[in-house]
Amino acid sequence: MITRRGMLSSGSLAAVTAAGTGAGHTRNLAKDERSETMQITRAGSQPSSKGSPDYFTGTVRIDPLFPVRDPSRVSAASVTFEPGARTAWHTHPLGQTLIITAGVGWVQREGGPAEEVRPGDVVWFAPGLKHWHGATPTTAMTHTAIQESMNGKTVDWMEKVSDEQYRR
């Protein structure tokens, strides 16, 4: 029978990695061992937060999915906008991808019309493109937001979207 203790004493790191660490256990690994590991973040294990009124209008809930982990620059969150809620105008230094997962929302780039988005739609904003996104006035919207970090920064917030801009 193979046990973790036996594998550790025999120096079989590959066998330890393949066997996993068991539910609810985390191991600290040397930097060169990270390529042989995986991590499962259980649903509900990270607290939700409210969208800051400095950057959002209305009620917004942010559920982190994963943070930037070196050497990667990618992070993601699930963001739910209640009816009428929206981001402020903003840009991303390396762009942003939104995957609409529920409800109906609007996205708009500076100088363009607001466009309706629905579950299954994928929106990409180019690096530096000024834009906003949120729910419609009558329907909530949830999306997965994926962005990369440049020099520790994923977003540059700007002025809020006015009610007049929002109403089109």
PDB file of C-alpha atoms in Angstrom:
ATOM      1  CA  MET A   1       0.000   0.000   0.000  1.00  0.00           C
ATOM      2  CA  ILE A   2       1.319   3.444  -0.906  1.00  0.00           C
ATOM      3  CA  THR A   3       1.076   6.031   1.854  1.00  0.00           C
ATOM      4  CA  ARG A   4       2.139   9.665   1.954  1.00  0.00           C
ATOM      5  CA  ARG A   5       4.596   8.885   4.725  1.00  0.00           C
ATOM      6  CA  GLY A   6       6.148   6.113   2.628  1.00  0.00           C
ATOM      7  CA  MET A   7       6.344   8.341  -0.425  1.00  0.00           C
ATOM      8  CA  LEU A   8       7.909  11.169   1.564  1.00  0.00           C
ATOM      9  CA  SER A   9      10.502   8.917   3.126  1.00  0.00           C
ATOM     10  CA  SER A  10      11.371   7.472  -0.273  1.00  0.00           C
ATOM     11  CA  GLY A  11      11.707  10.962  -1.754  1.00  0.00           C
ATOM     12  CA  SER A  12       9.033  10.395  -4.378  1.00  0.00           C
ATOM     13  CA  LEU A  13       7.769  13.956  -4.864  1.00  0.00           C
ATOM     14  CA  ALA A  14       5.982  13.003  -8.088  1.00  0.00           C
ATOM     15  CA  ALA A  15       3.997  10.359  -6.220  1.00  0.00           C
ATOM     16  CA  VAL A  16       3.081  12.860  -3.480  1.00  0.00           C
ATOM     17  CA  THR A  17       1.933  15.351  -6.089  1.00  0.00           C
ATOM     18  CA  ALA A  18      -0.080  12.715  -7.937  1.00  0.00           C
ATOM     19  CA  ALA A  19      -1.678  11.522  -4.708  1.00  0.00           C
ATOM     20  CA  GLY A  20      -2.788  15.053  -3.807  1.00  0.00           C
ATOM     21  CA  THR A  21      -3.142  16.533  -0.379  1.00  0.00           C
ATOM     22  CA  GLY A  22      -6.677  15.487   0.510  1.00  0.00           C
ATOM     23  CA  ALA A  23      -9.748  17.593   1.053  1.00  0.00           C
ATOM     24  CA  GLY A  24      -9.157  20.796   2.952  1.00  0.00           C
ATOM     25  CA  HIS A  25      -5.374  20.430   3.189  1.00  0.00           C
ATOM     26  CA  THR A  26      -2.798  22.783   1.694  1.00  0.00           C
ATOM     27  CA  ARG A  27       0.914  22.170   1.336  1.00  0.00           C
ATOM     28  CA  ASN A  28       3.635  24.793   1.161  1.00  0.00           C
ATOM     29  CA  LEU A  29       5.869  23.944  -1.746  1.00  0.00           C
ATOM     30  CA  ALA A  30       9.209  25.226  -2.934  1.00  0.00           C
ATOM     31  CA  LYS A  31       9.029  27.511  -5.963  1.00  0.00           C
ATOM     32  CA  ASP A  32      10.337  24.824  -8.352  1.00  0.00           C
ATOM     33  CA  GLU A  33       7.600  22.397  -7.229  1.00  0.00           C
ATOM     34  CA  ARG A  34       4.678  24.668  -8.199  1.00  0.00           C
ATOM     35  CA  SER A  35       4.563  23.417 -11.767  1.00  0.00           C
ATOM     36  CA  GLU A  36       3.604  19.998 -10.408  1.00  0.00           C
ATOM     37  CA  THR A  37       0.719  21.151  -8.208  1.00  0.00           C
ATOM     38  CA  MET A  38      -2.874  22.181  -8.560  1.00  0.00           C
ATOM     39  CA  GLN A  39      -5.171  24.146  -6.304  1.00  0.00           C
ATOM     40  CA  ILE A  40      -8.931  23.889  -5.928  1.00  0.00           C
ATOM     41  CA  THR A  41     -10.691  26.897  -4.463  1.00  0.00           C
ATOM     42  CA  ARG A  42     -14.019  25.690  -3.151  1.00  0.00           C
ATOM     43  CA  ALA A  43     -17.184  27.619  -3.982  1.00  0.00           C
ATOM     44  CA  GLY A  44     -18.126  29.817  -1.060  1.00  0.00           C
ATOM     45  CA  SER A  45     -14.624  29.772   0.438  1.00  0.00           C
ATOM     46  CA  GLN A  46     -13.938  33.405  -0.516  1.00  0.00           C
ATOM     47  CA  PRO A  47     -16.085  36.222   0.838  1.00  0.00           C
ATOM     48  CA  SER A  48     -18.179  38.397  -1.464  1.00  0.00           C
ATOM     49  CA  SER A  49     -17.704  42.143  -1.361  1.00  0.00           C
ATOM     50  CA  LYS A  50     -19.835  45.133  -2.288  1.00  0.00           C
ATOM     51  CA  GLY A  51     -18.797  47.224  -5.243  1.00  0.00           C
ATOM     52  CA  SER A  52     -17.294  50.487  -3.988  1.00  0.00           C
ATOM     53  CA  PRO A  53     -19.545  53.520  -4.508  1.00  0.00           C
ATOM     54  CA  ASP A  54     -16.416  55.261  -5.813  1.00  0.00           C
ATOM     55  CA  TYR A  55     -16.430  52.979  -8.874  1.00  0.00           C
ATOM     56  CA  PHE A  56     -20.008  51.690  -9.173  1.00  0.00           C
ATOM     57  CA  THR A  57     -23.530  53.114  -9.267  1.00  0.00           C
ATOM     58  CA  GLY A  58     -26.209  50.965  -7.637  1.00  0.00           C
ATOM     59  CA  THR A  59     -25.914  47.605  -5.899  1.00  0.00           C
ATOM     60  CA  VAL A  60     -23.026  45.454  -7.103  1.00  0.00           C
ATOM     61  CA  ARG A  61     -21.663  42.223  -5.591  1.00  0.00           C
ATOM     62  CA  ILE A  62     -18.155  41.008  -6.433  1.00  0.00           C
ATOM     63  CA  ASP A  63     -17.241  37.359  -5.917  1.00  0.00           C
ATOM     64  CA  PRO A  64     -13.520  36.738  -6.447  1.00  0.00           C
ATOM     65  CA  LEU A  65     -12.704  33.688  -8.556  1.00  0.00           C
ATOM     66  CA  PHE A  66      -8.905  33.814  -8.586  1.00  0.00           C
ATOM     67  CA  PRO A  67      -6.225  36.422  -7.911  1.00  0.00           C
ATOM     68  CA  VAL A  68      -3.069  37.098  -9.895  1.00  0.00           C
ATOM     69  CA  ARG A  69      -0.551  34.337  -9.106  1.00  0.00           C
ATOM     70  CA  ASP A  70       3.019  34.749 -10.341  1.00  0.00           C
ATOM     71  CA  PRO A  71       4.137  34.143 -12.990  1.00  0.00           C
ATOM     72  CA  SER A  72       0.622  34.617 -14.410  1.00  0.00           C
ATOM     73  CA  ARG A  73      -0.876  38.107 -14.663  1.00  0.00           C
ATOM     74  CA  VAL A  74      -4.511  36.985 -14.956  1.00  0.00           C
ATOM     75  CA  SER A  75      -7.274  37.433 -12.362  1.00  0.00           C
ATOM     76  CA  ALA A  76     -11.042  36.971 -12.498  1.00  0.00           C
ATOM     77  CA  ALA A  77     -14.202  37.744 -10.564  1.00  0.00           C
ATOM     78  CA  SER A  78     -17.900  37.110 -10.929  1.00  0.00           C
ATOM     79  CA  VAL A  79     -19.722  40.436 -10.746  1.00  0.00           C
ATOM     80  CA  THR A  80     -23.489  40.795 -10.244  1.00  0.00           C
ATOM     81  CA  PHE A  81     -25.221  44.084 -11.011  1.00  0.00           C
ATOM     82  CA  GLU A  82     -28.739  44.649  -9.686  1.00  0.00           C
ATOM     83  CA  PRO A  83     -31.142  46.442 -12.086  1.00  0.00           C
ATOM     84  CA  GLY A  84     -29.783  49.911 -12.897  1.00  0.00           C
ATOM     85  CA  ALA A  85     -26.331  49.191 -11.437  1.00  0.00           C
ATOM     86  CA  ARG A  86     -23.201  49.829 -13.490  1.00  0.00           C
ATOM     87  CA  THR A  87     -19.480  50.527 -13.404  1.00  0.00           C
ATOM     88  CA  ALA A  88     -17.908  53.946 -13.770  1.00  0.00           C
ATOM     89  CA  TRP A  89     -16.031  54.635 -16.976  1.00  0.00           C
ATOM     90  CA  HIS A  90     -12.707  52.816 -16.860  1.00  0.00           C
ATOM     91  CA  THR A  91      -9.857  51.258 -18.841  1.00  0.00           C
ATOM     92  CA  HIS A  92      -7.649  48.194 -18.395  1.00  0.00           C
ATOM     93  CA  PRO A  93      -3.927  48.371 -19.209  1.00  0.00           C
ATOM     94  CA  LEU A  94      -3.974  44.932 -20.872  1.00  0.00           C
ATOM     95  CA  GLY A  95      -7.658  44.739 -21.836  1.00  0.00           C
ATOM     96  CA  GLN A  96     -10.583  42.859 -20.307  1.00  0.00           C
ATOM     97  CA  THR A  97     -12.821  39.957 -21.269  1.00  0.00           C
ATOM     98  CA  LEU A  98     -16.386  39.650 -19.953  1.00  0.00           C
ATOM     99  CA  ILE A  99     -18.383  36.437 -20.161  1.00  0.00           C
ATOM    100  CA  ILE A 100     -22.064  37.147 -19.536  1.00  0.00           C
ATOM    101  CA  THR A 101     -23.459  34.360 -17.344  1.00  0.00           C
ATOM    102  CA  ALA A 102     -26.937  35.569 -16.294  1.00  0.00           C
ATOM    103  CA  GLY A 103     -29.500  38.277 -16.938  1.00  0.00           C
ATOM    104  CA  VAL A 104     -29.382  41.126 -19.427  1.00  0.00           C
ATOM    105  CA  GLY A 105     -26.863  43.939 -19.440  1.00  0.00           C
ATOM    106  CA  TRP A 106     -25.384  46.790 -21.381  1.00  0.00           C
ATOM    107  CA  VAL A 107     -21.793  47.441 -22.424  1.00  0.00           C
ATOM    108  CA  GLN A 108     -20.525  50.625 -24.009  1.00  0.00           C
ATOM    109  CA  ARG A 109     -17.203  51.879 -25.311  1.00  0.00           C
ATOM    110  CA  GLU A 110     -16.497  55.573 -25.498  1.00  0.00           C
ATOM    111  CA  GLY A 111     -17.952  57.030 -28.690  1.00  0.00           C
ATOM    112  CA  GLY A 112     -20.077  53.955 -29.431  1.00  0.00           C
ATOM    113  CA  PRO A 113     -23.652  52.963 -28.644  1.00  0.00           C
ATOM    114  CA  ALA A 114     -24.615  50.952 -25.560  1.00  0.00           C
ATOM    115  CA  GLU A 115     -25.100  47.357 -26.667  1.00  0.00           C
ATOM    116  CA  GLU A 116     -27.240  44.685 -25.039  1.00  0.00           C
ATOM    117  CA  VAL A 117     -25.523  41.509 -23.815  1.00  0.00           C
ATOM    118  CA  ARG A 118     -27.040  38.208 -22.701  1.00  0.00           C
ATOM    119  CA  PRO A 119     -25.830  34.890 -21.210  1.00  0.00           C
ATOM    120  CA  GLY A 120     -23.224  33.256 -23.408  1.00  0.00           C
ATOM    121  CA  ASP A 121     -22.059  36.535 -24.961  1.00  0.00           C
ATOM    122  CA  VAL A 122     -18.338  37.288 -24.667  1.00  0.00           C
ATOM    123  CA  VAL A 123     -17.111  40.886 -24.768  1.00  0.00           C
ATOM    124  CA  TRP A 124     -13.489  41.947 -25.188  1.00  0.00           C
ATOM    125  CA  PHE A 125     -12.301  45.482 -24.485  1.00  0.00           C
ATOM    126  CA  ALA A 126      -8.916  46.359 -25.980  1.00  0.00           C
ATOM    127  CA  PRO A 127      -6.143  47.692 -23.733  1.00  0.00           C
ATOM    128  CA  GLY A 128      -6.768  51.333 -22.829  1.00  0.00           C
ATOM    129  CA  LEU A 129     -10.313  51.398 -24.284  1.00  0.00           C
ATOM    130  CA  LYS A 130     -12.585  53.591 -22.145  1.00  0.00           C
ATOM    131  CA  HIS A 131     -15.815  51.702 -21.396  1.00  0.00           C
ATOM    132  CA  TRP A 132     -18.468  50.781 -18.833  1.00  0.00           C
ATOM    133  CA  HIS A 133     -20.797  47.810 -18.271  1.00  0.00           C
ATOM    134  CA  GLY A 134     -23.739  46.925 -16.072  1.00  0.00           C
ATOM    135  CA  ALA A 135     -27.336  45.777 -15.808  1.00  0.00           C
ATOM    136  CA  THR A 136     -30.301  47.168 -17.710  1.00  0.00           C
ATOM    137  CA  PRO A 137     -32.788  49.312 -15.754  1.00  0.00           C
ATOM    138  CA  THR A 138     -35.157  46.344 -15.277  1.00  0.00           C
ATOM    139  CA  THR A 139     -32.957  43.221 -15.213  1.00  0.00           C
ATOM    140  CA  ALA A 140     -29.935  42.156 -13.172  1.00  0.00           C
ATOM    141  CA  MET A 141     -26.805  40.933 -14.973  1.00  0.00           C
ATOM    142  CA  THR A 142     -23.876  38.748 -13.907  1.00  0.00           C
ATOM    143  CA  HIS A 143     -20.603  38.394 -15.762  1.00  0.00           C
ATOM    144  CA  THR A 144     -17.216  36.849 -15.248  1.00  0.00           C
ATOM    145  CA  ALA A 145     -14.586  39.581 -15.614  1.00  0.00           C
ATOM    146  CA  ILE A 146     -11.105  38.451 -16.655  1.00  0.00           C
ATOM    147  CA  GLN A 147      -8.191  40.862 -16.808  1.00  0.00           C
ATOM    148  CA  GLU A 148      -4.409  40.951 -16.632  1.00  0.00           C
ATOM    149  CA  SER A 149      -2.246  42.979 -14.290  1.00  0.00           C
ATOM    150  CA  MET A 150       0.481  45.315 -15.514  1.00  0.00           C
ATOM    151  CA  ASN A 151       2.857  46.557 -12.831  1.00  0.00           C
ATOM    152  CA  GLY A 152       0.331  45.483 -10.189  1.00  0.00           C
ATOM    153  CA  LYS A 153      -2.583  47.357 -11.783  1.00  0.00           C
ATOM    154  CA  THR A 154      -5.637  45.859 -13.524  1.00  0.00           C
ATOM    155  CA  VAL A 155      -7.909  48.904 -13.911  1.00  0.00           C
ATOM    156  CA  ASP A 156      -7.866  52.697 -14.157  1.00  0.00           C
ATOM    157  CA  TRP A 157     -11.119  54.145 -12.835  1.00  0.00           C
ATOM    158  CA  MET A 158     -12.551  57.382 -14.241  1.00  0.00           C
ATOM    159  CA  GLU A 159     -15.739  59.419 -13.857  1.00  0.00           C
ATOM    160  CA  LYS A 160     -19.087  57.805 -13.154  1.00  0.00           C
ATOM    161  CA  VAL A 161     -21.546  57.111 -15.947  1.00  0.00           C
ATOM    162  CA  SER A 162     -24.232  59.770 -15.604  1.00  0.00           C
ATOM    163  CA  ASP A 163     -27.923  58.869 -15.516  1.00  0.00           C
ATOM    164  CA  GLU A 164     -28.274  60.642 -18.884  1.00  0.00           C
ATOM    165  CA  GLN A 165     -25.445  58.568 -20.437  1.00  0.00           C
ATOM    166  CA  TYR A 166     -26.903  55.404 -18.936  1.00  0.00           C
ATOM    167  CA  ARG A 167     -30.399  56.041 -20.299  1.00  0.00           C
ATOM    168  CA  ARG A 168     -28.780  56.368 -23.763  1.00  0.00           C
TER     169      ARG A 168
END
